[in-house]
CSV table of C-alpha atoms and ligand atoms in Angstrom, one decimal:
chain,number,residue,atom,x,y,z
A,12,MET,CA,6.4,-10.7,29.8
A,13,SER,CA,5.0,-7.2,29.3
A,14,GLU,CA,1.6,-6.7,27.7
A,15,ALA,CA,3.2,-5.2,24.6
A,16,ALA,CA,5.7,-8.1,24.2
A,17,ALA,CA,2.9,-10.7,24.6
A,18,ILE,CA,1.5,-9.2,21.4
A,19,THR,CA,4.6,-8.3,19.4
A,20,ASP,CA,6.4,-11.6,20.1
A,21,ARG,CA,3.6,-13.6,18.4
A,22,ARG,CA,4.7,-15.3,15.2
A,23,ILE,CA,3.3,-13.8,12.0
A,24,GLU,CA,2.8,-16.1,9.0
A,25,ILE,CA,3.4,-14.3,5.7
A,26,LEU,CA,0.4,-14.2,3.4
A,27,PHE,CA,1.4,-11.5,0.8
A,28,SER,CA,5.1,-10.5,0.5
A,29,ALA,CA,6.3,-7.0,-0.1
A,30,ALA,CA,7.1,-7.9,-3.7
A,31,GLU,CA,3.6,-9.3,-4.3
A,32,ILE,CA,2.0,-6.2,-2.8
A,33,GLU,CA,4.2,-3.9,-5.0
A,34,ALA,CA,3.1,-5.8,-8.1
A,35,GLN,CA,-0.6,-5.5,-7.2
A,36,VAL,CA,-0.3,-1.8,-6.3
A,37,HIS,CA,1.1,-1.2,-9.8
A,38,ARG,CA,-1.6,-3.3,-11.4
A,39,LEU,CA,-4.2,-1.3,-9.5
A,40,ALA,CA,-2.7,2.0,-10.6
A,41,THR,CA,-2.8,1.0,-14.2
A,42,GLU,CA,-6.5,0.0,-13.9
A,43,ILE,CA,-7.4,3.2,-12.1
A,44,ALA,CA,-5.6,5.4,-14.6
A,45,ALA,CA,-7.5,3.7,-17.4
A,46,ALA,CA,-10.9,4.2,-15.7
A,47,MET,CA,-10.7,7.6,-13.9
A,48,ALA,CA,-10.1,11.3,-14.6
A,49,GLU,CA,-6.5,12.5,-14.3
A,50,ASP,CA,-7.2,14.9,-11.4
A,51,VAL,CA,-9.0,12.5,-9.0
A,52,LEU,CA,-9.1,13.1,-5.3
A,53,LEU,CA,-7.9,10.2,-3.3
A,54,ALA,CA,-9.8,9.9,0.0
A,55,ALA,CA,-7.8,7.5,2.2
A,56,ILE,CA,-9.3,6.1,5.4
A,57,LEU,CA,-7.0,6.3,8.4
A,58,LYS,CA,-5.3,4.8,10.0
A,59,GLY,CA,-5.2,1.4,8.2
A,60,SER,CA,-4.8,2.7,4.6
A,61,PHE,CA,-1.9,5.1,5.1
A,62,VAL,CA,0.8,2.7,3.8
A,63,PHE,CA,-1.3,1.5,0.9
A,64,ALA,CA,-2.3,5.1,0.0
A,65,ALA,CA,1.4,6.3,0.1
A,66,ASP,CA,2.4,3.6,-2.4
A,67,LEU,CA,-0.7,3.9,-4.5
A,68,ILE,CA,-0.4,7.6,-5.0
A,69,ARG,CA,3.1,7.2,-6.3
A,70,ALA,CA,2.1,4.3,-8.6
A,71,LEU,CA,-0.7,6.5,-9.9
A,72,HIS,CA,1.8,9.2,-10.8
A,73,HIS,CA,3.8,6.7,-12.8
A,74,ALA,CA,0.6,5.7,-14.5
A,75,GLY,CA,0.1,9.3,-15.7
A,76,MET,CA,-2.4,10.5,-13.1
A,77,ARG,CA,-2.1,13.8,-11.1
A,78,PRO,CA,-4.1,13.0,-8.0
A,79,GLN,CA,-4.7,15.0,-4.9
A,80,ILE,CA,-5.0,13.3,-1.5
A,81,ASP,CA,-7.0,13.9,1.7
A,82,PHE,CA,-7.6,11.7,4.8
A,83,MET,CA,-10.6,10.7,6.9
A,84,THR,CA,-10.1,9.0,10.2
A,85,LEU,CA,-12.8,6.5,11.0
A,86,ALA,CA,-13.0,4.0,13.8
A,87,SER,CA,-15.0,0.8,13.7
A,88,TYR,CA,-12.5,-1.7,15.3
A,89,ARG,CA,-11.5,-1.0,18.9
A,90,ALA,CA,-8.5,-3.0,20.3
A,91,GLY,CA,-9.2,-6.5,19.2
A,92,THR,CA,-10.3,-8.5,16.2
A,93,THR,CA,-14.0,-8.0,16.2
A,94,SER,CA,-15.9,-5.1,14.8
A,95,ALA,CA,-17.9,-2.9,17.1
A,96,GLY,CA,-20.5,-2.5,14.4
A,97,ALA,CA,-20.9,1.3,14.5
A,98,VAL,CA,-18.6,3.6,12.6
A,99,ASP,CA,-17.4,7.0,14.1
A,100,ILE,CA,-15.7,9.9,12.3
A,101,THR,CA,-12.6,11.0,14.3
A,102,ARG,CA,-11.4,13.4,11.6
A,103,ASP,CA,-13.3,14.4,8.5
A,104,LEU,CA,-11.9,15.3,5.0
A,105,ALA,CA,-10.7,18.9,4.9
A,106,ASP,CA,-10.8,19.4,1.1
A,107,ARG,CA,-13.7,20.6,-1.1
A,108,ILE,CA,-15.6,17.5,-2.2
A,109,ALA,CA,-18.5,19.0,-4.2
A,110,GLY,CA,-18.4,18.0,-7.9
A,111,ARG,CA,-15.2,15.9,-7.6
A,112,SER,CA,-14.3,12.5,-8.8
A,113,VAL,CA,-13.2,10.7,-5.7
A,114,LEU,CA,-11.2,7.4,-5.3
A,115,LEU,CA,-12.1,6.2,-1.8
A,116,ILE,CA,-9.3,4.0,-0.4
A,117,ASP,CA,-9.2,1.5,2.4
A,118,ASP,CA,-6.9,-1.3,3.5
A,119,ILE,CA,-9.5,-4.0,3.7
A,120,LEU,CA,-13.2,-4.5,2.9
A,121,GLU,CA,-14.8,-6.9,5.4
A,122,SER,CA,-18.4,-6.3,6.6
A,123,GLY,CA,-18.5,-3.2,4.3
A,124,ARG,CA,-19.8,-0.9,7.1
A,125,THR,CA,-16.7,1.4,7.0
A,126,LEU,CA,-16.7,2.0,3.3
A,127,ALA,CA,-20.5,2.3,3.1
A,128,PHE,CA,-20.4,4.9,5.8
A,129,ALA,CA,-17.5,6.8,4.1
A,130,ARG,CA,-19.2,6.7,0.7
A,131,ASP,CA,-22.5,8.0,2.1
A,132,ARG,CA,-20.5,10.8,3.8
A,133,LEU,CA,-18.8,11.7,0.5
A,134,PHE,CA,-22.0,11.7,-1.5
A,135,SER,CA,-23.7,13.9,1.2
A,136,ARG,CA,-20.8,16.4,0.7
A,137,GLY,CA,-21.5,16.5,-3.0
A,138,ALA,CA,-19.0,14.1,-4.7
A,139,ALA,CA,-19.9,13.7,-8.4
A,140,GLN,CA,-18.3,10.2,-8.7
A,141,ILE,CA,-17.0,7.8,-6.1
A,142,GLU,CA,-15.0,4.7,-7.0
A,143,LEU,CA,-13.8,2.3,-4.2
A,144,CYS,CA,-10.4,0.8,-4.0
A,145,VAL,CA,-9.2,-1.7,-1.4
A,146,LEU,CA,-6.0,-3.6,-1.1
A,147,LEU,CA,-7.7,-6.7,0.5
A,148,ASP,CA,-11.2,-8.1,0.1
A,149,LYS,CA,-12.7,-10.6,2.6
A,150,ARG,CA,-15.6,-11.4,0.3
A,151,GLY,CA,-17.3,-13.9,2.6
A,152,LYS,CA,-17.7,-11.5,5.4
A,153,ARG,CA,-20.0,-8.8,3.9
A,154,LYS,CA,-22.9,-7.4,6.0
A,155,THR,CA,-23.8,-4.6,3.6
A,156,ASP,CA,-24.5,-4.4,-0.1
A,157,ILE,CA,-21.2,-2.9,-1.3
A,158,GLU,CA,-18.4,-4.1,-3.6
A,159,ALA,CA,-15.1,-2.4,-4.4
A,160,ASP,CA,-14.3,-1.3,-8.0
A,161,PHE,CA,-10.6,-2.0,-7.6
A,162,VAL,CA,-9.3,-4.9,-5.5
A,163,GLY,CA,-5.6,-5.8,-4.8
A,164,PHE,CA,-6.1,-9.3,-3.3
A,165,ASP,CA,-8.8,-11.6,-2.3
A,166,CYS,CA,-8.1,-12.2,1.4
A,167,PRO,CA,-8.8,-15.4,3.3
A,168,ASP,CA,-11.0,-15.3,6.4
A,169,ARG,CA,-8.2,-14.6,8.9
A,170,PHE,CA,-7.2,-11.6,10.9
A,171,VAL,CA,-4.4,-10.0,8.9
A,172,VAL,CA,-1.8,-7.5,10.0
A,173,GLY,CA,1.0,-5.5,8.4
A,174,TYR,CA,1.4,-2.9,5.6
A,175,GLY,CA,-0.8,-0.5,7.7
A,176,LEU,CA,-3.1,-3.1,9.2
A,177,ASP,CA,-3.0,-3.5,13.0
A,178,TYR,CA,-3.8,-5.8,15.8
A,179,ALA,CA,-4.2,-3.7,19.0
A,180,HIS,CA,-2.3,-0.9,17.3
A,181,TYR,CA,0.7,-3.1,16.6
A,182,PHE,CA,2.2,-4.5,13.4
A,183,ARG,CA,1.3,-1.6,11.1
A,184,GLU,CA,5.1,-1.2,10.2
A,185,LEU,CA,5.5,-4.7,8.7
A,186,PRO,CA,6.4,-4.5,5.0
A,187,PHE,CA,4.3,-7.6,4.2
A,188,ILE,CA,0.8,-8.8,5.1
A,189,GLY,CA,0.5,-11.8,7.4
A,190,TYR,CA,-1.7,-13.4,10.0
A,191,LEU,CA,-1.1,-14.2,13.6
A,192,GLU,CA,-0.2,-17.8,13.9
A,193,SER,CA,-2.7,-19.8,16.1
A,194,ASP,CA,-5.4,-17.3,15.1
B,220,IMP,P1,-15.6,-3.4,7.7
B,220,IMP,O1,-16.2,-2.1,8.1
B,220,IMP,O2,-16.1,-4.6,8.5
B,220,IMP,O3,-15.6,-3.6,6.2
B,220,IMP,O4,-14.1,-3.4,8.1
B,220,IMP,C1,-13.2,-2.6,7.6
B,220,IMP,C2,-12.2,-2.1,8.6
B,220,IMP,O5,-12.0,-3.0,9.7
B,220,IMP,C3,-10.9,-1.8,8.0
B,220,IMP,O6,-10.8,-0.5,7.7
B,220,IMP,C4,-9.9,-2.3,9.0
B,220,IMP,O7,-9.4,-1.2,9.7
B,220,IMP,C5,-10.6,-3.3,9.9
B,220,IMP,N1,-10.3,-4.7,9.6
B,220,IMP,C6,-11.1,-5.6,9.0
B,220,IMP,N2,-10.5,-6.8,8.9
B,220,IMP,C7,-9.3,-6.6,9.4
B,220,IMP,C8,-8.1,-7.5,9.6
B,220,IMP,O8,-8.1,-8.7,9.2
B,220,IMP,N3,-7.0,-7.0,10.1
B,220,IMP,C9,-6.9,-5.7,10.5
B,220,IMP,N4,-8.0,-4.8,10.4
B,220,IMP,C10,-9.1,-5.3,9.9
B,221,MG,MG1,-9.3,0.7,8.8
């Protein structure tokens, strides 16, 4: 068996279905629209949040918002399921941040190091307001003092994949969120 097949042949147990995710994304958009200015800047952390951000920005449109979007590529996980601890910027936001209301988006909040790093970076570039939105929250795993303002699902303490989240760069394309069986 090839190295790739050894990963992609593993059974995935569904945790949150595509329909459940869609419902939560719409609920989040309604909450965000009620709480934030219409012309918010979405700052999505790549790669993990690209699927969530793509669905959320359209749900926000339906909820009456007229957001802009920009991306920041951060790396904290290398190939594997444990965090390296430090966070690196691979690509920074290109848009003007000073004075803006920013909705910082990530796929999952675990130790909190990634979002704490991104939030500090946005404040140092002059953001006026920063709200945090994550699809998944592993509350038990926090290593920093940070909480999200908008949360899709509480996530059990398992390594999850799909809907943008990867294991060794695989499984981002899954339309649902699941975990690797035997993990
Ligand atoms: P934190 O910095 O520990 O909060 O972790 C956040 C980052 O780690 C996220 O942006 C994800 O890329 C990654 N991550 C954390 N938990 C998981 C998981 O269960 N599956 C896939 N990626 C994860
Ligand atoms: Mg990520």
